Coordinates of N, CA, C and O in Angstrom, one line a residue:
X104 N 21.1 9.5 0.9 CA 20.3 8.3 0.6 C 18.9 8.8 0.4 O 18.4 9.8 1.0
X105 N 18.2 8.2 -0.6 CA 16.8 8.6 -1.0 C 15.9 7.8 -0.1 O 16.0 6.6 0.0
X106 N 14.9 8.5 0.5 CA 14.0 7.8 1.4 C 12.6 7.8 0.8 O 12.0 8.8 0.4
X107 N 12.0 6.6 0.7 CA 10.6 6.4 0.2 C 9.7 5.8 1.3 O 10.1 4.8 1.9
X108 N 8.6 6.4 1.4 CA 7.6 5.8 2.3 C 6.7 5.0 1.3 O 6.2 5.5 0.3
X109 N 6.6 3.7 1.6 CA 5.9 2.7 0.8 C 4.7 2.2 1.5 O 4.8 1.5 2.5
X110 N 3.5 2.6 0.9 CA 2.2 2.1 1.5 C 1.8 0.9 0.7 O 1.6 1.0 -0.5
X111 N 1.5 -0.2 1.4 CA 1.1 -1.4 0.8 C -0.1 -2.0 1.5 O -0.4 -1.6 2.7
X112 N -0.8 -2.9 0.9 CA -2.0 -3.6 1.5 C -1.8 -5.1 1.4 O -2.7 -5.8 1.9
X113 N -0.8 -5.6 0.8 CA -0.5 -7.0 0.7 C 1.0 -7.2 0.5 O 1.7 -6.3 0.2
X114 N 1.5 -8.4 0.7 CA 2.9 -8.6 0.6 C 3.4 -8.3 -0.7 O 2.8 -8.5 -1.8
X115 N 4.7 -7.7 -0.8 CA 5.3 -7.4 -2.0 C 5.7 -8.7 -2.8 O 6.2 -9.6 -2.2
X116 N 5.4 -8.8 -4.0 CA 5.9 -9.9 -4.9 C 7.3 -9.6 -5.3 O 7.8 -8.5 -5.2
X117 N 7.9 -10.6 -5.9 CA 9.3 -10.3 -6.4 C 9.3 -9.3 -7.5 O 10.2 -8.4 -7.6
X118 N 8.2 -9.2 -8.3 CA 8.1 -8.2 -9.3 C 8.0 -6.8 -8.7 O 8.6 -5.8 -9.2
X119 N 7.2 -6.7 -7.6 CA 7.0 -5.4 -6.9 C 8.3 -5.0 -6.4 O 8.7 -3.8 -6.5
X120 N 9.1 -5.9 -5.8 CA 10.4 -5.5 -5.2 C 11.3 -5.0 -6.3 O 12.0 -4.0 -6.1
X121 N 11.4 -5.7 -7.4 CA 12.2 -5.3 -8.5 C 11.8 -3.9 -9.0 O 12.7 -3.1 -9.3
X122 N 10.5 -3.7 -9.1 CA 10.0 -2.5 -9.6 C 10.4 -1.3 -8.7 O 10.9 -0.3 -9.1
X123 N 10.1 -1.4 -7.4 CA 10.3 -0.2 -6.5 C 11.8 0.0 -6.2 O 12.2 1.1 -6.0
X124 N 12.6 -1.1 -6.2 CA 14.0 -0.9 -5.9 C 14.8 -0.4 -7.1 O 15.9 0.0 -6.9
X125 N 14.2 -0.4 -8.3 CA 15.0 0.1 -9.5 C 14.4 1.4 -10.0 O 14.9 1.9 -11.0
X126 N 13.4 2.0 -9.3 CA 12.8 3.3 -9.8 C 13.8 4.4 -9.9 O 13.7 5.3 -10.7
X127 N 14.8 4.4 -9.0 CA 15.8 5.5 -9.0 C 17.2 5.1 -9.5 O 18.2 5.6 -9.0
X128 N 17.2 4.1 -10.4 CA 18.5 3.7 -10.9 C 19.4 3.1 -9.9 O 19.0 2.3 -9.1
X129 N 20.6 3.6 -9.9 CA 21.7 3.1 -8.9 C 21.7 3.8 -7.6 O 22.5 3.5 -6.7
X130 N 20.8 4.8 -7.4 CA 20.7 5.5 -6.1 C 20.3 4.6 -5.0 O 19.4 3.7 -5.1
X131 N 21.0 4.7 -3.8 CA 20.6 3.9 -2.7 C 19.3 4.4 -2.1 O 19.1 5.6 -1.9
X132 N 18.4 3.4 -1.9 CA 17.0 3.8 -1.4 C 16.8 3.1 -0.1 O 17.1 2.0 0.1
X133 N 16.2 3.9 0.8 CA 15.7 3.4 2.1 C 14.2 3.4 2.1 O 13.6 4.4 1.7
X134 N 13.6 2.4 2.5 CA 12.1 2.3 2.5 C 11.6 2.2 4.0 O 12.1 1.6 4.8
X135 N 10.5 3.0 4.1 CA 9.7 2.9 5.4 C 8.4 2.4 4.9 O 7.6 3.1 4.2
X136 N 8.1 1.1 5.2 CA 6.9 0.4 4.7 C 5.8 0.6 5.7 O 5.9 0.2 6.9
X137 N 4.6 1.0 5.2 CA 3.4 1.1 6.0 C 2.4 0.1 5.4 O 2.0 0.2 4.3
X138 N 2.1 -0.9 6.3 CA 1.2 -2.0 5.8 C -0.2 -1.7 6.4 O -0.3 -1.7 7.7
X139 N -1.2 -1.6 5.6 CA -2.6 -1.3 6.0 C -3.3 -2.7 5.9 O -3.5 -3.1 4.8
X140 N -3.7 -3.3 7.0 CA -4.5 -4.5 6.9 C -5.9 -4.2 6.3 O -6.3 -3.1 6.3
X141 N -6.5 -5.2 5.8 CA -7.9 -5.1 5.3 C -8.8 -4.6 6.4 O -8.6 -4.9 7.5
X142 N -9.8 -3.8 6.0 CA -10.7 -3.3 7.0 C -11.3 -2.0 6.6 O -11.9 -1.9 5.5
X143 N -11.1 -1.0 7.4 CA -11.7 0.3 7.3 C -11.3 1.0 6.0 O -12.0 2.0 5.6
X144 N -10.2 0.7 5.4 CA -9.8 1.5 4.2 C -10.7 1.4 3.0 O -10.8 2.2 2.2
X145 N -11.5 0.3 2.9 CA -12.4 0.2 1.8 C -13.5 -0.8 2.3 O -13.2 -1.9 2.8
X146 N -14.7 -0.5 2.0 CA -15.8 -1.4 2.5 C -15.9 -2.6 1.5 O -15.5 -2.6 0.4
X147 N -16.7 -3.6 2.0 CA -16.9 -4.8 1.3 C -17.5 -4.6 -0.1 O -17.0 -5.2 -1.1
X148 N -18.4 -3.7 -0.2 CA -19.1 -3.5 -1.5 C -18.1 -2.9 -2.5 O -18.1 -3.3 -3.7
X149 N -17.3 -1.9 -2.1 CA -16.3 -1.3 -3.0 C -15.3 -2.4 -3.5 O -14.9 -2.4 -4.7
X150 N -14.9 -3.2 -2.6 CA -13.9 -4.3 -3.0 C -14.5 -5.2 -4.0 O -13.9 -5.7 -5.0
X151 N -15.8 -5.6 -3.7 CA -16.5 -6.5 -4.7 C -16.7 -5.9 -6.0 O -16.5 -6.5 -7.1
X152 N -17.0 -4.6 -6.1 CA -17.2 -3.9 -7.3 C -15.9 -3.9 -8.1 O -15.8 -4.1 -9.3
X153 N -14.8 -3.6 -7.4 CA -13.4 -3.7 -8.0 C -13.2 -5.0 -8.6 O -12.7 -5.2 -9.7
X154 N -13.5 -6.1 -7.9 CA -13.3 -7.4 -8.4 C -14.1 -7.7 -9.6 O -13.6 -8.2 -10.6
X155 N -15.3 -7.3 -9.6 CA -16.2 -7.4 -10.8 C -15.6 -6.6 -12.0 O -15.6 -7.1 -13.1
X156 N -15.2 -5.4 -11.7 CA -14.6 -4.6 -12.8 C -13.4 -5.2 -13.4 O -13.1 -5.1 -14.6
X157 N -12.6 -6.0 -12.6 CA -11.4 -6.7 -13.1 C -11.7 -8.0 -13.7 O -10.8 -8.8 -14.1
X158 N -13.0 -8.4 -13.7 CA -13.4 -9.7 -14.2 C -13.1 -10.9 -13.3 O -13.1 -12.0 -13.7
X159 N -12.9 -10.6 -12.0 CA -12.6 -11.6 -11.0 C -13.9 -11.9 -10.2 O -14.0 -11.6 -9.0
X160 N -14.9 -12.5 -10.9 CA -16.2 -12.8 -10.2 C -16.1 -13.7 -9.0 O -16.7 -13.5 -8.0
X161 N -15.2 -14.7 -9.1 CA -15.0 -15.6 -7.9 C -14.5 -14.8 -6.7 O -14.9 -15.1 -5.6
X162 N -13.6 -13.9 -7.0 CA -13.0 -13.1 -5.9 C -14.1 -12.2 -5.3 O -14.2 -12.1 -4.0
X163 N -15.0 -11.7 -6.1 CA -16.1 -10.8 -5.6 C -17.0 -11.6 -4.7 O -17.4 -11.1 -3.6
X164 N -17.2 -12.9 -5.0 CA -18.1 -13.7 -4.2 C -17.4 -14.1 -2.9 O -18.1 -14.3 -1.9
X165 N -16.1 -14.1 -2.8 CA -15.4 -14.5 -1.6 C -15.0 -13.3 -0.7 O -14.4 -13.5 0.3
X166 N -15.3 -12.1 -1.1 CA -14.9 -10.9 -0.3 C -15.3 -11.0 1.1 O -14.6 -10.6 2.0
X167 N -16.5 -11.5 1.4 CA -17.0 -11.6 2.8 C -16.3 -12.6 3.6 O -16.4 -12.6 4.9
X168 N -15.5 -13.5 3.0 CA -14.8 -14.5 3.7 C -13.4 -14.0 4.2 O -12.8 -14.7 5.0
X169 N -12.9 -12.9 3.7 CA -11.6 -12.4 4.1 C -11.6 -11.8 5.5 O -12.5 -11.0 5.8
X170 N -10.6 -12.1 6.3 CA -10.5 -11.4 7.6 C -10.3 -9.9 7.5 O -9.7 -9.4 6.6
X171 N -10.9 -9.2 8.4 CA -10.8 -7.8 8.4 C -10.5 -7.3 9.8 O -10.7 -8.0 10.8
X172 N -10.1 -6.0 9.9 CA -9.9 -5.4 11.2 C -8.9 -6.2 12.1 O -7.8 -6.5 11.6
X173 N -9.2 -6.4 13.3 CA -8.2 -7.1 14.2 C -7.9 -8.5 13.8 O -6.8 -9.0 14.0
X174 N -8.8 -9.2 13.1 CA -8.6 -10.5 12.6 C -7.5 -10.5 11.5 O -6.9 -11.5 11.3
X175 N -7.4 -9.4 10.8 CA -6.5 -9.3 9.7 C -5.1 -8.9 10.1 O -4.1 -9.0 9.4
X176 N -4.9 -8.4 11.4 CA -3.6 -7.9 11.8 C -2.5 -9.0 11.7 O -1.4 -8.7 11.3
X177 N -2.7 -10.2 12.2 CA -1.6 -11.2 12.1 C -1.2 -11.4 10.7 O 0.0 -11.6 10.4
X178 N -2.1 -11.5 9.8 CA -1.7 -11.6 8.3 C -1.0 -10.4 7.8 O 0.0 -10.5 7.1
X179 N -1.4 -9.2 8.3 CA -0.7 -8.0 7.9 C 0.7 -8.0 8.4 O 1.7 -7.6 7.7
X180 N 0.9 -8.4 9.7 CA 2.3 -8.5 10.2 C 3.2 -9.5 9.5 O 4.3 -9.2 9.2
X181 N 2.6 -10.6 9.1 CA 3.4 -11.6 8.3 C 3.7 -11.0 6.9 O 4.9 -11.1 6.4
X182 N 2.8 -10.3 6.3 CA 3.0 -9.7 5.0 C 4.1 -8.6 5.1 O 4.9 -8.5 4.2
X183 N 4.0 -7.8 6.1 CA 5.0 -6.8 6.3 C 6.4 -7.4 6.5 O 7.4 -6.9 5.8
X184 N 6.5 -8.4 7.3 CA 7.8 -9.0 7.6 C 8.4 -9.6 6.3 O 9.6 -9.4 6.0
X185 N 7.6 -10.3 5.5 CA 8.0 -10.8 4.2 C 8.5 -9.7 3.3 O 9.5 -9.9 2.6
X186 N 7.7 -8.6 3.3 CA 8.1 -7.5 2.4 C 9.4 -6.9 2.8 O 10.2 -6.5 1.9
X187 N 9.6 -6.7 4.1 CA 10.8 -6.1 4.6 C 12.0 -7.0 4.2 O 13.1 -6.5 3.8
X188 N 11.9 -8.3 4.4 CA 13.0 -9.2 4.1 C 13.3 -9.1 2.6 O 14.5 -9.1 2.2
X189 N 12.3 -9.1 1.8 CA 12.5 -9.0 0.3 C 13.2 -7.7 -0.1 O 14.1 -7.7 -0.9
X190 N 12.8 -6.6 0.5 CA 13.5 -5.3 0.2 C 15.0 -5.4 0.7 O 15.9 -4.9 0.0
X191 N 15.2 -5.9 1.9 CA 16.6 -6.0 2.4 C 17.4 -6.9 1.5 O 18.6 -6.7 1.3
X192 N 16.8 -8.0 1.1 CA 17.5 -9.0 0.2 C 17.9 -8.3 -1.1 O 18.9 -8.7 -1.7
X193 N 17.2 -7.3 -1.5 CA 17.5 -6.6 -2.7 C 18.5 -5.5 -2.5 O 18.8 -4.7 -3.4
X194 N 19.0 -5.4 -1.3 CA 20.1 -4.4 -1.0 C 19.6 -3.1 -0.4 O 20.4 -2.1 -0.3
X195 N 18.4 -3.0 0.0 CA 17.8 -1.7 0.5 C 17.7 -1.8 2.0 O 17.5 -2.8 2.6
X196 N 17.7 -0.6 2.6 CA 17.4 -0.5 4.0 C 15.8 -0.5 4.1 O 15.2 0.1 3.2
X197 N 15.3 -1.2 5.0 CA 13.8 -1.2 5.1 C 13.4 -1.4 6.5 O 13.8 -2.3 7.2
X198 N 12.5 -0.6 7.0 CA 11.8 -0.7 8.3 C 10.3 -0.5 8.0 O 9.9 -0.1 6.9
X199 N 9.5 -0.9 8.9 CA 8.0 -0.7 8.7 C 7.2 -1.0 9.9 O 7.7 -1.4 10.9
X200 N 5.9 -0.8 9.6 CA 4.9 -1.0 10.7 C 3.5 -1.2 10.1 O 3.2 -0.8 9.0
X201 N 2.7 -2.0 10.8 CA 1.3 -2.2 10.5 C 0.6 -1.0 11.0 O 0.8 -0.6 12.2
X202 N -0.3 -0.4 10.2 CA -1.1 0.7 10.7 C -2.6 0.4 10.5 O -2.9 -0.3 9.5
X203 N -3.4 0.8 11.4 CA -4.8 0.5 11.3 C -5.7 1.7 11.2 O -6.6 1.7 10.5
X204 N -5.4 2.7 12.1 CA -6.3 3.8 12.1 C -5.6 5.0 11.4 O -4.5 5.3 11.5
X205 N -6.4 5.7 10.6 CA -6.1 6.9 9.9 C -4.7 6.8 9.1 O -3.7 7.4 9.5
X206 N -4.7 5.9 8.1 CA -3.4 5.7 7.4 C -2.8 6.9 6.8 O -1.6 7.1 6.8
X207 N -3.6 7.9 6.4 CA -3.1 9.1 5.7 C -2.4 10.0 6.8 O -1.4 10.6 6.5
X208 N -3.0 10.0 8.0 CA -2.4 10.8 9.1 C -1.1 10.2 9.4 O -0.1 10.9 9.7
X209 N -1.0 8.9 9.5 CA 0.2 8.2 9.9 C 1.3 8.4 8.8 O 2.4 8.7 9.0
X210 N 0.8 8.3 7.5 CA 1.7 8.6 6.4 C 2.3 10.0 6.5 O 3.5 10.1 6.3
X211 N 1.5 11.0 6.7 CA 2.0 12.3 6.9 C 3.0 12.5 8.0 O 4.1 13.1 7.8
X212 N 2.7 11.9 9.1 CA 3.7 12.0 10.2 C 5.0 11.3 9.9 O 6.1 11.8 10.3
X213 N 4.9 10.1 9.3 CA 6.1 9.4 8.9 C 7.0 10.2 7.9 O 8.2 10.3 8.0
X214 N 6.3 10.8 6.9 CA 7.0 11.6 5.9 C 7.7 12.8 6.6 O 8.9 13.0 6.4
X215 N 7.0 13.4 7.5 CA 7.6 14.6 8.2 C 8.8 14.1 9.1 O 9.8 14.8 9.1
X216 N 8.6 13.1 9.9 CA 9.6 12.6 10.8 C 10.9 12.1 10.1 O 12.0 12.3 10.6
X217 N 10.7 11.4 9.0 CA 11.8 10.8 8.3 C 12.4 11.8 7.2 O 13.4 11.4 6.7
X218 N 11.7 12.9 7.0 CA 12.1 13.8 5.9 C 12.2 13.0 4.6 O 13.1 13.1 3.8
X219 N 11.2 12.2 4.4 CA 11.1 11.3 3.2 C 11.1 12.2 1.9 O 10.6 13.3 1.9
X220 N 11.6 11.6 0.8 CA 11.7 12.3 -0.5 C 10.4 12.0 -1.3 O 10.1 12.8 -2.2
X221 N 9.7 10.9 -1.0 CA 8.6 10.6 -1.8 C 7.7 9.6 -1.1 O 8.1 9.0 -0.1
X222 N 6.5 9.4 -1.6 CA 5.6 8.4 -1.1 C 5.2 7.5 -2.3 O 5.0 8.0 -3.4
X223 N 5.3 6.2 -2.2 CA 4.9 5.3 -3.2 C 3.7 4.5 -2.6 O 3.8 3.9 -1.6
X224 N 2.6 4.6 -3.3 CA 1.4 3.8 -2.9 C 1.3 2.6 -3.9 O 1.1 2.8 -5.1
X225 N 1.5 1.4 -3.4 CA 1.5 0.2 -4.2 C 0.3 -0.7 -3.8 O 0.4 -1.4 -2.8
X226 N -0.7 -0.6 -4.5 CA -1.9 -1.4 -4.2 C -2.6 -2.0 -5.4 O -2.2 -1.7 -6.5
X227 N -3.5 -2.9 -5.2 CA -4.3 -3.4 -6.3 C -5.2 -2.2 -6.8 O -5.4 -1.3 -6.0
X228 N -5.7 -2.3 -8.0 CA -6.5 -1.2 -8.5 C -7.8 -1.2 -7.6 O -8.4 -2.2 -7.2
X229 N -8.2 0.1 -7.3 CA -9.4 0.3 -6.6 C -10.2 1.3 -7.5 O -10.2 2.5 -7.2
X230 N -10.9 0.8 -8.5 CA -11.5 1.6 -9.5 C -12.5 2.6 -9.0 O -12.5 3.8 -9.4
X231 N -13.4 2.2 -8.1 CA -14.4 3.2 -7.6 C -13.7 4.3 -6.9 O -14.0 5.5 -7.1
X232 N -12.8 4.0 -6.0 CA -12.2 5.0 -5.2 C -11.3 5.9 -6.1 O -11.2 7.1 -5.9
X233 N -10.6 5.3 -7.0 CA -9.7 6.1 -7.9 C -10.6 7.0 -8.8 O -10.2 8.2 -9.0
X234 N -11.7 6.6 -9.3 CA -12.6 7.4 -10.1 C -13.0 8.7 -9.4 O -13.0 9.7 -9.9
X235 N -13.3 8.5 -8.1 CA -13.7 9.7 -7.3 C -12.6 10.3 -6.5 O -12.8 11.2 -5.7
X236 N -11.3 9.9 -6.8 CA -10.1 10.4 -6.2 C -10.2 10.3 -4.7 O -9.8 11.2 -4.0
X237 N -10.6 9.2 -4.2 CA -10.7 8.9 -2.8 C -9.7 7.8 -2.4 O -9.7 7.3 -1.3
X238 N -8.9 7.3 -3.4 CA -7.9 6.3 -3.1 C -6.7 7.0 -2.3 O -6.6 8.2 -2.2
X239 N -5.9 6.2 -1.7 CA -4.8 6.7 -0.9 C -3.9 7.6 -1.6 O -3.5 8.7 -1.1
X240 N -3.5 7.3 -2.8 CA -2.6 8.2 -3.6 C -3.2 9.5 -3.8 O -2.5 10.6 -3.6
X241 N -4.4 9.6 -4.3 CA -5.1 10.9 -4.6 C -5.2 11.7 -3.4 O -4.9 12.9 -3.4
X242 N -5.6 11.1 -2.3 CA -5.7 11.8 -1.0 C -4.4 12.3 -0.4 O -4.2 13.4 0.1
X243 N -3.4 11.4 -0.6 CA -2.1 11.7 0.0 C -1.4 12.9 -0.8 O -0.7 13.7 -0.2
X244 N -1.7 13.1 -2.1 CA -1.1 14.2 -2.8 C -1.5 15.5 -2.2 O -0.7 16.5 -2.4
X245 N -2.6 15.6 -1.5 CA -3.0 16.9 -0.9 C -2.6 17.0 0.5 O -2.9 18.0 1.1
X246 N -1.9 16.0 1.0 CA -1.6 16.0 2.5 C -0.1 15.9 2.8 O 0.3 16.5 3.8
X247 N 0.7 15.1 2.1 CA 2.0 14.8 2.6 C 3.1 15.8 2.2 O 4.2 15.8 2.9
X248 N 3.0 16.6 1.2 CA 4.0 17.6 0.9 C 5.2 17.1 0.1 O 6.2 17.8 0.0
X249 N 5.2 15.9 -0.4 CA 6.2 15.3 -1.2 C 5.5 14.6 -2.4 O 4.3 14.3 -2.4
X250 N 6.3 14.3 -3.5 CA 5.7 13.6 -4.6 C 5.1 12.3 -4.2 O 5.7 11.6 -3.4
X251 N 4.0 11.9 -4.8 CA 3.3 10.7 -4.5 C 3.1 9.9 -5.8 O 2.6 10.4 -6.8
X252 N 3.6 8.7 -5.8 CA 3.6 7.9 -7.0 C 2.6 6.7 -6.8 O 2.7 6.0 -5.7
X253 N 1.7 6.5 -7.6 CA 0.7 5.4 -7.5 C 1.1 4.3 -8.5 O 1.3 4.5 -9.7
X254 N 1.3 3.1 -7.9 CA 1.7 1.9 -8.7 C 0.7 0.8 -8.4 O 0.2 0.7 -7.3
X255 N 0.5 0.0 -9.4 CA -0.4 -1.2 -9.1 C 0.5 -2.4 -8.8 O 1.5 -2.7 -9.4
X256 N 0.1 -3.1 -7.7 CA 0.8 -4.3 -7.3 C 0.6 -5.4 -8.2 O -0.4 -5.5 -9.0
X257 N 1.6 -6.3 -8.2 CA 1.6 -7.5 -9.1 C 1.2 -8.7 -8.3 O 1.3 -8.7 -7.1
X258 N 0.8 -9.7 -9.0 CA 0.6 -11.0 -8.4 C 1.6 -12.0 -8.9 O 2.0 -12.0 -10.0
X259 N 2.1 -12.9 -8.0 CA 3.0 -13.9 -8.4 C 2.3 -15.1 -9.0 O 1.2 -15.4 -8.7

């Protein structure tokens, strides 16, 4: 069985599920999903700049209204559960956890413990961080010891 560690920051859409479950053709895939709630992974200014870069000015103005840190955890747990159910409904094995501190350290330990074959980072575009190679995928490539695939999440 092929094992993928899947790092997400919002619930998987049906398009996301179709995308990640068909990456390896007919091979059976097991997912270990790591859900990072909003908060320390990117500050408010960087998220607002990303929104402006994508032409989503209304989203940029609302960035300060989004829950972060401990307030974001219940939403992250719901997003994780919905994502796990969707992956299972697509015929894959899927387990996961919400992570808050040091997501890349946790990713590395999960890859090592599970002997994962790859890491998939599925997030919205983070232009500033990606430009400076400070996004999760860029940083993970130097840390986890397995191939890292960066994919952009879809919206339903």
